[in-house]
Short mmCIF file of C-alpha atoms and ligand atoms in Angstrom, two decimals:
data_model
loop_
_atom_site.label_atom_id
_atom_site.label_comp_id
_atom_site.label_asym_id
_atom_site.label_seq_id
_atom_site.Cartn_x
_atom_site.Cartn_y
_atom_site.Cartn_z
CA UNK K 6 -21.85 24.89 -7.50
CA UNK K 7 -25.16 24.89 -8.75
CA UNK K 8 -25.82 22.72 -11.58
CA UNK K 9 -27.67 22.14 -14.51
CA UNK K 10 -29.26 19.54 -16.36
CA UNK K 11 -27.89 19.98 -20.23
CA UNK K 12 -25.71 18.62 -22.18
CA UNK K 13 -24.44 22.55 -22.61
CA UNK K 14 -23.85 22.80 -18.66
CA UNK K 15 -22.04 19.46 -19.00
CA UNK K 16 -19.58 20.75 -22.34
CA UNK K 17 -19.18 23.83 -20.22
CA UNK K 18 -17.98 22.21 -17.25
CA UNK K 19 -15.52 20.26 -19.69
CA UNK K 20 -14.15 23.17 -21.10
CA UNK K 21 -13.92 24.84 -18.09
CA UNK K 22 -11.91 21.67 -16.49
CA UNK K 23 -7.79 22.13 -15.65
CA UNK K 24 -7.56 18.42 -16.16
CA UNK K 25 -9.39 18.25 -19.31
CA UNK K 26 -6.13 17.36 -21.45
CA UNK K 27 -5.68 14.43 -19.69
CA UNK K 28 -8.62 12.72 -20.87
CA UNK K 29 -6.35 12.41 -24.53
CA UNK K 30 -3.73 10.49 -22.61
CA UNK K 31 -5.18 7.65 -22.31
CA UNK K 32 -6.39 4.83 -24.41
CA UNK K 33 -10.16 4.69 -24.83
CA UNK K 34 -12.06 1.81 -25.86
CA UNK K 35 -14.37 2.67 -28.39
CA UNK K 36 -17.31 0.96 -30.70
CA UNK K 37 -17.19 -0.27 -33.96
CA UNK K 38 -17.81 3.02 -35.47
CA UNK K 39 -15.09 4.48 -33.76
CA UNK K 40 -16.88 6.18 -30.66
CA UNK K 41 -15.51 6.27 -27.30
CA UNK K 42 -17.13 3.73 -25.01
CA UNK K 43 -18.29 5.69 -22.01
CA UNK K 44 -15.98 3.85 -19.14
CA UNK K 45 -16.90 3.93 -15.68
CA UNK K 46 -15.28 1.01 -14.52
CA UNK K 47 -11.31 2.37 -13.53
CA UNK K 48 -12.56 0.72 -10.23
CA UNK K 49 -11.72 -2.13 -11.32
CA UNK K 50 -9.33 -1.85 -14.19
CA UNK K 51 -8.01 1.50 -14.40
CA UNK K 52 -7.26 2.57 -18.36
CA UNK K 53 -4.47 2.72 -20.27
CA UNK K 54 -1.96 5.84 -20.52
CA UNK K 55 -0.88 6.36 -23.91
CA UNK K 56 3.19 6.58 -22.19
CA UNK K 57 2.78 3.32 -20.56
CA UNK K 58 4.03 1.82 -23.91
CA UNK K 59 7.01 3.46 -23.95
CA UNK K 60 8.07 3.49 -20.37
CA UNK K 61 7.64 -0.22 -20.91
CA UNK K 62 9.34 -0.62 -23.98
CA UNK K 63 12.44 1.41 -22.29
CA UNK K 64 13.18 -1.57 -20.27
CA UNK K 65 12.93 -3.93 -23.30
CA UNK K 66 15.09 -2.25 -24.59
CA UNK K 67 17.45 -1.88 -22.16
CA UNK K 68 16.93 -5.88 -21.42
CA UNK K 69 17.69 -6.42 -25.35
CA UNK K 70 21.17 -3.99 -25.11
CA UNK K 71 22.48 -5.15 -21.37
CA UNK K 72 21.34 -8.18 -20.91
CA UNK K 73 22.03 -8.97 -16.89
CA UNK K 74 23.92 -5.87 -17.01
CA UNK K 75 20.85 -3.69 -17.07
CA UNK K 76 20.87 -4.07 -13.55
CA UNK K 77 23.18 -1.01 -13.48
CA UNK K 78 23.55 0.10 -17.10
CA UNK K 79 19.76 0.45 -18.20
CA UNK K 80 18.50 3.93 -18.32
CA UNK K 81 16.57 3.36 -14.98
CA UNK K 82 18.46 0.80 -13.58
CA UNK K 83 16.59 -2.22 -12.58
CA UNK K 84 18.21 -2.82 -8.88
CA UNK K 85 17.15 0.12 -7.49
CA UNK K 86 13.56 0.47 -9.82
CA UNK K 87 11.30 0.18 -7.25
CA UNK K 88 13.01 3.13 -5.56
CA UNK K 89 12.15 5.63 -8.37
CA UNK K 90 8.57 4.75 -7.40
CA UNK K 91 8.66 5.24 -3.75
CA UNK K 92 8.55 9.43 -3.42
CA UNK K 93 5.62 9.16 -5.87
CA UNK K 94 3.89 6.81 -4.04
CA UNK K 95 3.82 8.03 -0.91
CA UNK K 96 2.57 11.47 -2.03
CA UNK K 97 -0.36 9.79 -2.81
CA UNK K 98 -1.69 8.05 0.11
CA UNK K 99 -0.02 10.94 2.21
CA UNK K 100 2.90 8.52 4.01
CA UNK K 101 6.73 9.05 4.51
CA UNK K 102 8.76 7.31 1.78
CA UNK K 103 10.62 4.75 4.53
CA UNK K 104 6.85 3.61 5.09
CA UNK K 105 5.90 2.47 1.27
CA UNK K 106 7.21 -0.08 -1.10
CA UNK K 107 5.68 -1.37 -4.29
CA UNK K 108 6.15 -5.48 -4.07
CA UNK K 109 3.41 -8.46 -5.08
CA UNK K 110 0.00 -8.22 -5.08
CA UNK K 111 -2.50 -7.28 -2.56
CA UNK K 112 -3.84 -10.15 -0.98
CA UNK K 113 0.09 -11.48 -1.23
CA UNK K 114 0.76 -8.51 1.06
CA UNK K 115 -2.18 -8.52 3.17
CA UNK K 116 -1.19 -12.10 4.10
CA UNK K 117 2.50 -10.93 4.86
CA UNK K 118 1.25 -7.88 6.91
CA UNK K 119 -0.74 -10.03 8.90
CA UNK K 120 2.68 -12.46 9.49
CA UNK K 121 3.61 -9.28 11.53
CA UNK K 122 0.85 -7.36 12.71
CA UNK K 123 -1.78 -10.33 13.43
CA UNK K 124 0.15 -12.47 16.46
CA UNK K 125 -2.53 -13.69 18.29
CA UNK K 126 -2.73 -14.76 21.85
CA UNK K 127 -5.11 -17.95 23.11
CA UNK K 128 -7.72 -15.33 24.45
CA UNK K 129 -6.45 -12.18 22.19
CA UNK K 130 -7.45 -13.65 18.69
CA UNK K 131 -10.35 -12.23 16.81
CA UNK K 132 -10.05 -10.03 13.68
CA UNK K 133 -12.76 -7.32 12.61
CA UNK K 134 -13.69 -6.84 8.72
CA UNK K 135 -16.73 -5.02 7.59
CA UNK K 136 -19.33 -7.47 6.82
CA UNK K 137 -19.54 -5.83 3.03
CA UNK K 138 -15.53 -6.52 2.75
CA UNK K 139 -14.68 -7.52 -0.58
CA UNK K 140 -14.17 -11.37 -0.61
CA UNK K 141 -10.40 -11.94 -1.23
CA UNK K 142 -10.00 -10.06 2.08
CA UNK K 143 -12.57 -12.07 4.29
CA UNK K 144 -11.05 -15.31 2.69
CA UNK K 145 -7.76 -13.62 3.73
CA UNK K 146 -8.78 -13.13 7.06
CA UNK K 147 -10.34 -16.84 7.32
CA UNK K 148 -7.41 -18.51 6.24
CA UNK K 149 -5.17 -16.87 8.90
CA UNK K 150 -7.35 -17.70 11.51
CA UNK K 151 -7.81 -21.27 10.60
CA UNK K 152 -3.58 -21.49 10.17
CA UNK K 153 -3.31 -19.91 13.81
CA UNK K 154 -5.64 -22.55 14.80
CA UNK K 155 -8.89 -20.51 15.75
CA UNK K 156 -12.26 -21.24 14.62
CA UNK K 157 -13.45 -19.22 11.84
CA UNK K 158 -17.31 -18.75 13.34
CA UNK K 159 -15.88 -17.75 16.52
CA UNK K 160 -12.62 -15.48 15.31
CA UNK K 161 -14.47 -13.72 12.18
CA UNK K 162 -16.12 -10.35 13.72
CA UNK K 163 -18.23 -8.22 10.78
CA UNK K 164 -19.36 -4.77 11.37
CA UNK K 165 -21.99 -4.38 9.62
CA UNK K 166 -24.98 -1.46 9.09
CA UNK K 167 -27.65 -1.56 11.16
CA UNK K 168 -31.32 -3.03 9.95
CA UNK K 169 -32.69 -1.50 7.02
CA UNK K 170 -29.37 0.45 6.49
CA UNK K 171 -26.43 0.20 3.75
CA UNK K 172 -23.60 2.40 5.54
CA UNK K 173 -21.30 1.22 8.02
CA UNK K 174 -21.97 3.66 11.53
CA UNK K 175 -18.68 4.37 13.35
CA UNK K 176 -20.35 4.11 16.64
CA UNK K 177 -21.07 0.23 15.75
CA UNK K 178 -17.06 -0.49 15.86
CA UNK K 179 -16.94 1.23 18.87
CA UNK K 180 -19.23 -0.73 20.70
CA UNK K 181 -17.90 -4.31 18.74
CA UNK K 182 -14.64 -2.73 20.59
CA UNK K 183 -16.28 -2.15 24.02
CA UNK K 184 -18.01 -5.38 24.36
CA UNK K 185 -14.83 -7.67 22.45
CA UNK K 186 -11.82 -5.80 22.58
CA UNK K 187 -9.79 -7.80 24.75
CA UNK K 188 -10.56 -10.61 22.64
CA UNK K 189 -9.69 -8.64 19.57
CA UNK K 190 -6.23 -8.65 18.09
CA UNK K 191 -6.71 -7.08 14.52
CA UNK K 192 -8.95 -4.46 12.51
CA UNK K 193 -8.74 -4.95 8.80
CA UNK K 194 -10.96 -2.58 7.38
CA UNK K 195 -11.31 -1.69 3.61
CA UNK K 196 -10.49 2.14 3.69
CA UNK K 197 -12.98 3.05 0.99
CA UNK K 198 -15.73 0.02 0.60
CA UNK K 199 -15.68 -1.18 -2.78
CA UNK K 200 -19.41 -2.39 -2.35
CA UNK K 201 -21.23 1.18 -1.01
CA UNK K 202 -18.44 3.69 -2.45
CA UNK K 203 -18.32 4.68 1.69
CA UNK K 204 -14.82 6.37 2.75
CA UNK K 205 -14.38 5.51 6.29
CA UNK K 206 -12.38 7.58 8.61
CA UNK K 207 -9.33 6.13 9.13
CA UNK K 208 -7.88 8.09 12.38
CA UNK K 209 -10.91 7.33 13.83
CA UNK K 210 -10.62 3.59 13.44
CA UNK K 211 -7.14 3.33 14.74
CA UNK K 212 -7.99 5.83 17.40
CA UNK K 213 -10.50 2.94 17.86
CA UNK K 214 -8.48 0.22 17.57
CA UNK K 215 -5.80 0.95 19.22
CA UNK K 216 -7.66 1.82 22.44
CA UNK K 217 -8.01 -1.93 22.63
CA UNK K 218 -4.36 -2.76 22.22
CA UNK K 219 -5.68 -3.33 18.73
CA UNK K 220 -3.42 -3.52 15.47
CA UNK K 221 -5.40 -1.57 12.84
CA UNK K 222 -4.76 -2.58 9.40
CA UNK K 223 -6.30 -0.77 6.30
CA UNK K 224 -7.17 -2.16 2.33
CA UNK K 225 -6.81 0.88 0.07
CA UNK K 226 -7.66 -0.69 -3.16
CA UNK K 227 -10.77 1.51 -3.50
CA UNK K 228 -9.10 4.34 -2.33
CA UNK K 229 -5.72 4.78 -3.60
CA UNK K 230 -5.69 7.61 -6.32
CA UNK K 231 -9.09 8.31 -5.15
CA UNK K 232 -9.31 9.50 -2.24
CA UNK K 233 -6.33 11.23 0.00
CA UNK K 234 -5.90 8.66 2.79
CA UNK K 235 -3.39 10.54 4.74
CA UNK K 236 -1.63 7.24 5.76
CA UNK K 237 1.06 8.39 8.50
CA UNK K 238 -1.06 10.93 9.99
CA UNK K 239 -4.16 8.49 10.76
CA UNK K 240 -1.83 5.90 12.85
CA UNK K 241 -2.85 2.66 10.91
CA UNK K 242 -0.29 0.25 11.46
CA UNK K 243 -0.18 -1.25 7.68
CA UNK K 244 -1.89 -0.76 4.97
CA UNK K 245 -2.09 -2.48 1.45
CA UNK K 246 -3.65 -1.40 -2.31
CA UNK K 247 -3.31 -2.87 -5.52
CA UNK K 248 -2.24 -0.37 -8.23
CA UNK K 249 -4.64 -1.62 -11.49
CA UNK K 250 -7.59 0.53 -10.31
CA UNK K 251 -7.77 3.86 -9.88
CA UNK K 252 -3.43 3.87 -10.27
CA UNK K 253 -3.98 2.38 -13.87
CA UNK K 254 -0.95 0.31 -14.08
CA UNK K 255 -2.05 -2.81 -16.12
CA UNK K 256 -3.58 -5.95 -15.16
CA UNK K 257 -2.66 -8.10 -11.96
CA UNK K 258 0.20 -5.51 -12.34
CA UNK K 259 2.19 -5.27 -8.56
CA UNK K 260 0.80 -3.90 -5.56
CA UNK K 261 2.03 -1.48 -2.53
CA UNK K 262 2.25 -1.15 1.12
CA UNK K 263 2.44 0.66 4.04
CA UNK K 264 3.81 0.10 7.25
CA UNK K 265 3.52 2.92 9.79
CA UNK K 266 6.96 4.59 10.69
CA UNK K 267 6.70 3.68 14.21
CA UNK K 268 7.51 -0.13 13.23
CA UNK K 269 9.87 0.87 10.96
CA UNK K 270 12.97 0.05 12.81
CA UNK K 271 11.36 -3.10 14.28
CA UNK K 272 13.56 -5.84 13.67
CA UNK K 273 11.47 -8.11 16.62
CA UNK K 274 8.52 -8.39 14.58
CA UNK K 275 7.75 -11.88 12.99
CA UNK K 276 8.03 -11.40 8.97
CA UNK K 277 8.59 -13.49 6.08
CA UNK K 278 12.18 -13.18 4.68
CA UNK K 279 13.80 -13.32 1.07
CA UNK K 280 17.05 -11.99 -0.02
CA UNK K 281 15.26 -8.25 -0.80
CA UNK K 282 14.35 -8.03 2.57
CA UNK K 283 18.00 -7.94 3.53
CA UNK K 284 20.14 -4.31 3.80
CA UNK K 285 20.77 -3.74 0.13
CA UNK K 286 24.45 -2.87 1.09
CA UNK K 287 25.57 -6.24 1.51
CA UNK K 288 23.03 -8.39 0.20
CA UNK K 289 24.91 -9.66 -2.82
CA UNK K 290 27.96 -10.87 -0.13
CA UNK K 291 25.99 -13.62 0.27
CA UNK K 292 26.24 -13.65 3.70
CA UNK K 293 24.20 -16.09 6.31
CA UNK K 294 23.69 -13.75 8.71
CA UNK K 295 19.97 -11.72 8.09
CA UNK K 296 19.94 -8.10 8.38
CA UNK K 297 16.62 -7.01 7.66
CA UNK K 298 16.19 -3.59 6.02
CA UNK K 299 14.50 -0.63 7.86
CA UNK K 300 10.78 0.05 6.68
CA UNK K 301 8.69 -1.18 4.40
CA UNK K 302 11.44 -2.39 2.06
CA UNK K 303 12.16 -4.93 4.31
CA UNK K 304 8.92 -6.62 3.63
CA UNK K 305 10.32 -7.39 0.15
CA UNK K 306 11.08 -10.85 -0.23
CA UNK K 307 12.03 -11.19 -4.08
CA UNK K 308 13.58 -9.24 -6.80
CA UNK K 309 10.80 -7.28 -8.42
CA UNK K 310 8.71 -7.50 -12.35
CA UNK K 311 10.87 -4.46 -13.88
CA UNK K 312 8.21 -4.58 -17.05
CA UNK K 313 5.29 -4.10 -14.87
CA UNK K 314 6.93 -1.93 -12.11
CA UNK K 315 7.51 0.68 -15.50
CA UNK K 316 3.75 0.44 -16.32
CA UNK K 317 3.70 1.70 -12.58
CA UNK K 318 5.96 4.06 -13.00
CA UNK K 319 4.26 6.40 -16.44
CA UNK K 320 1.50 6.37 -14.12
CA UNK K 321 2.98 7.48 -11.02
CA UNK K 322 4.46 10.66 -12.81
CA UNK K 323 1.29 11.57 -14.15
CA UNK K 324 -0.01 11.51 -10.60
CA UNK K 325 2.55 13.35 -9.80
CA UNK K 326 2.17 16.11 -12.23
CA UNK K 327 -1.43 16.05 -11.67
CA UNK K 328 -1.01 16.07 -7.78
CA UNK K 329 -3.98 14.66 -5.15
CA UNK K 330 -5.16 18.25 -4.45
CA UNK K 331 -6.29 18.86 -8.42
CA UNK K 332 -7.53 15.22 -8.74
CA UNK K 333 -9.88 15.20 -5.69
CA UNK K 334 -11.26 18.76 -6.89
CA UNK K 335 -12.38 17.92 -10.04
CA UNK K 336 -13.40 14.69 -8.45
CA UNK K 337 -15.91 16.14 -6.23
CA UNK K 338 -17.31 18.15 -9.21
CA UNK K 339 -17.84 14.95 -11.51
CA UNK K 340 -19.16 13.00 -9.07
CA UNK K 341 -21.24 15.86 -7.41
CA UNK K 342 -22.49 16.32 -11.26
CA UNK K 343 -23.52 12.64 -11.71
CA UNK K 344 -25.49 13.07 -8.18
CA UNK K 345 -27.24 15.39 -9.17
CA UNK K 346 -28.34 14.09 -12.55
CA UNK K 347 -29.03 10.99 -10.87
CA UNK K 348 -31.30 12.46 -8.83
CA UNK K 349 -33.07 14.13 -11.68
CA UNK K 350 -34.40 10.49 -12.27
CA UNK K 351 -37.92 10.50 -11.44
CA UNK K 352 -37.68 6.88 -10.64
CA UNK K 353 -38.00 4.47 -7.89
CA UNK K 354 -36.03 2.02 -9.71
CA UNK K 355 -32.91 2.80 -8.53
CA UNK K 356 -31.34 4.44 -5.75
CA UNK K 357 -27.92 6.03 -4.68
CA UNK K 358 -26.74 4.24 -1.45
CA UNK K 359 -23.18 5.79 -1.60
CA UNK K 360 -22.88 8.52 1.32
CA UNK K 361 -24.06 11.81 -0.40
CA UNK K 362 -21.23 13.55 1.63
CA UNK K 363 -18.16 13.95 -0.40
CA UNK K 364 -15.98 13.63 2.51
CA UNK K 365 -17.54 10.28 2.92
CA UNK K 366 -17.19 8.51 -0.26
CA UNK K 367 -14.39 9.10 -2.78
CA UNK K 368 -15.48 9.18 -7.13
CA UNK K 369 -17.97 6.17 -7.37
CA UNK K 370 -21.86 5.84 -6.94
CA UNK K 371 -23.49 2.63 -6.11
CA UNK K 372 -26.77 2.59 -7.49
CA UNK K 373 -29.03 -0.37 -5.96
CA UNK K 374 -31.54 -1.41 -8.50
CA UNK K 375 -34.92 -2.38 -7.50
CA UNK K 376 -35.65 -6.28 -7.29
CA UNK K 377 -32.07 -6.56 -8.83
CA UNK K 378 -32.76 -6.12 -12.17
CA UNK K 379 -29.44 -7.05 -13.73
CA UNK K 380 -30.69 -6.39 -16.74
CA UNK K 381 -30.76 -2.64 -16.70
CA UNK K 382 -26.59 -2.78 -16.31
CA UNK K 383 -26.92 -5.53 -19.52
CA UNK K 384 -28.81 -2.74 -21.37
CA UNK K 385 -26.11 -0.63 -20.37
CA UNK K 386 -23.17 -2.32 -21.49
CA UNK K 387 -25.13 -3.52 -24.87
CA UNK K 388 -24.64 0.40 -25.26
CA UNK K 389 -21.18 0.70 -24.23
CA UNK K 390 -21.44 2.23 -21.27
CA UNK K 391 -19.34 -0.12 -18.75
CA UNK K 392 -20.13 0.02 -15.26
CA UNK K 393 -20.35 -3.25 -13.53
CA UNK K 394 -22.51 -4.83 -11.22
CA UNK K 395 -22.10 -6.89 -8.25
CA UNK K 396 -24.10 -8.95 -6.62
CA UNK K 397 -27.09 -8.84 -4.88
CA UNK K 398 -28.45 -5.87 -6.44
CA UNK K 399 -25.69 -3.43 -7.63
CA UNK K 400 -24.28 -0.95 -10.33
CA UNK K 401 -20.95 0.39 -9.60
CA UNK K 402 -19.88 3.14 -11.13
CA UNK K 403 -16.63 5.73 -10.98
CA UNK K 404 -16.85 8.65 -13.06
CA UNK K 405 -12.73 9.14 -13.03
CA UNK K 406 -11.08 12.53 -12.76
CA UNK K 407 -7.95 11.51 -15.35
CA UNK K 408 -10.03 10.27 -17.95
CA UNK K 409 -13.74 10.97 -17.63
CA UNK K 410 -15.78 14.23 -18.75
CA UNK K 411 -18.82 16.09 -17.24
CA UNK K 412 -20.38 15.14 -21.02
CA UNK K 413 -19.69 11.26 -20.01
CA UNK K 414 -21.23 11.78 -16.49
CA UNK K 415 -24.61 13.51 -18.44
CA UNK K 416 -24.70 10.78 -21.62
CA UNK K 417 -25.05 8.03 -19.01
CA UNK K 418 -27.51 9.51 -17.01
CA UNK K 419 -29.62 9.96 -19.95
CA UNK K 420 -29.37 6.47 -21.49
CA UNK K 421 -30.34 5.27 -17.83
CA UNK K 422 -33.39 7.75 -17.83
CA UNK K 423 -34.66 6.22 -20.83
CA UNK K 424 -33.99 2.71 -19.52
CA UNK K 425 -36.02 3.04 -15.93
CA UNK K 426 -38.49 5.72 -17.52
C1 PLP S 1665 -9.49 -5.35 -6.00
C2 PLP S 1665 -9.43 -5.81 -4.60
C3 PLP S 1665 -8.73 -6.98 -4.24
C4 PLP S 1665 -8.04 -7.83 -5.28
O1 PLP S 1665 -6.95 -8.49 -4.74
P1 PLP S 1665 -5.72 -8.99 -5.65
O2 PLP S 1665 -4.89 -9.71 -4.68
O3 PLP S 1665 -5.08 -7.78 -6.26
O4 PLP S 1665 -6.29 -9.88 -6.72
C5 PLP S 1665 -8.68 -7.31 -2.89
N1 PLP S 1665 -9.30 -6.55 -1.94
C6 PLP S 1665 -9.99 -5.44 -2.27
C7 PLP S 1665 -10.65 -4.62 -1.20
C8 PLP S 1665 -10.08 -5.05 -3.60
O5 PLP S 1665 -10.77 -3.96 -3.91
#
């Protein structure tokens, strides 16, 4: 595609768009003149879908009429909700449905993960994170250690780009692998880096990883909906993603996992147990004896938040209808378009540090701003355009395939012209 700089090139792209209907689905902010804020920020709280509302108020509904008995008699009935979501789900980070569940919230789950896939030995102990990993993670990480009894300093391993660099170089884990893996019992890498935008490979991590008697364990929350992560096929043992960004299910609303098929039937492994981790068949006998469930559902401990499991749920079916394939195409496009107008800028203020390869990065640019001038991204929001930054010297920002246009991509780019020209 060869594009052009012009707010015509831009309204033609949008009329040209398959997914330009969607945009109307959702709830935009807008100003107090009634203008649509231009939001590039469904990194970090995804928008609203216009059905959410009713999906929600279904089970409110259902809770008013049935009381307890909504359990079977609701319209979707609430003990076997979280089922309805699986099939969905699973499409979307490419994984078989026994190896997804939606349950808590991510660092919850990355914590219960790591009760079964991070058993360290006295001499096999250390975990890897990227040294840019986003900090609920590395506290994560820390706080395992220190609860195994390790020393954070010495445990704590951080990839991180070489001097003068901002990308993370496969060839680095390798050798962190070669000189430390025997010491080295866990990867926990953040799939697509929320910092840099970067979309690591993820077969070649656990290829990686598991050369070294490794468990490999991956953080989607940048790149589920974003990116197709092809889950079962890349051999990670586990991986976890929260479902308010790019799935835009509400905030703090529940997160989902994945734990490779290959540990489904597992029953050895340490876990955490509650009563939804036991075979649904017989878990209302009461009994004493556990009988963990196969697969990921057996990682559930508690009955789940119907009202925010149905805010999952309008958006899983529009991701459905939608499908990855469309989503990444017009993905590519948009983001390829704000590239190029970016580079347009004749500017040294800022510059792009997300991987210009679209295989390597999934919808959002991270623009590093020259002697971290926050207030350029101040400016920016004072004209409601919502991107955020993040410190030392960064604005994110994810043009959206759902919800945002080739005409938001080239309105941005010009406001930011005028505020570095
Ligand atoms: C958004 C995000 C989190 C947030 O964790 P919660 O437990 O949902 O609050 C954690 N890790 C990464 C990589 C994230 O992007």
């Amino acid at each position: 595609m060869t594009y052009q700089n012009t707010l015509t090139f831009a309204k033609e792209l949008d009329t040209k768009d398959p997914l330009k209907a969607y945009q109307d689905q959702f709830h935009i902010p807008k100003d107090k003149d009634g203008n649509n804020w231009l939001y590039f920020t469904g990194n970090s709280l995804g928008l609203q879908p216009k059905a959410t509302q009713e999906y929600i108020n279904q089970e409110l509904k259902d809770w008013a009429n049935f009381g307890v008995e909504g359990h079977f008699e609701a319209k979707n009935p609430w003990m076997p909700y979280h089922e309805f979501l699986t099939q969905n789900m699973a499409t979307i980070v490419g994984a078989k449905p026994i190896e997804v569940v939606i349950m808590n919230t991510l660092t919850t789950n990355l914590h219960l993960l790591m009760v079964s896939f991070y058993q360290p030995t006295k001499t096999k102990y250390k975990i890897v994170i990227e040294s840019d990993a986003f900090p609920s993670d590395r506290y994560a990480v820390q706080s395992q250690l220190k609860f195994h009894g390790f020393d954070v300093n010495k445990g704590l391993i951080e990839w991180k780009p070489r001097k003068g660099e901002d990308l993370l170089n496969i060839e680095d884990l390798e050798t962190i692998l070669d000189d430390q893996g025997d010491e080295i019992a866990l990867l926990l890498i953040g799939g697509v880096n929320y910092y840099t935008g970067q979309s690591l490979n993820l077969k070649r991590i656990a290829e990686i990883g598991h050369a070294k008697n490794c468990m490999v364990g991956i953080d989607l929350a940048h790149g589920v909906g974003n990116i197709k992560p092809e889950l079962h096929n890349s051999g990670v043992d586990f991986a976890a993603w929260c479902t308010y960004k790019y799935l835009n299910s509400g905030p703090g609303s529940l997160g989902g996992l994945f734990v490779h098929e290959k540990h489904a039937h597992n029953k050895d492994l340490n876990r955490f147990a509650g009563w939804w981790s036991h075979n649904k068949s017989t878990r209302f006998n009461m009994r004493q004896d556990f009988d963990v469930m196969a697969g990921a559902e057996g990682y559930q401990l508690s009955n789940p938040p119907i009202l925010s499991m149905a805010a999952i749920k309008a958006s899983l079916d529009m991701f459905a209808e939608v499908g990855m394939d469309a989503l990444r195409e017009k993905s590519e496009l948009l983001t390829g378009y704000f590239e190029f107008l970016l580079n347009t800028i004749d500017s040294d203020a800022i510059k792009i540090i997300t991987p210009t390869n679209p295989k390597e990065r999934g919808c959002q640019l991270s623009i590093q701003v020259k002697n971290a001038d926050k207030n350029l991204h101040t400016k920016l929001t004072e004209a409601h355009i919502i991107t955020d930054w993040r410190e030392p010297d960064v604005i994110r920002c994810a043009p959206v395939p759902l919800y945002n246009s080739f005409q938001d991509v080239y309105l941005m780019v010009e406001k930011l012209k005028e505020l570095v020209c």
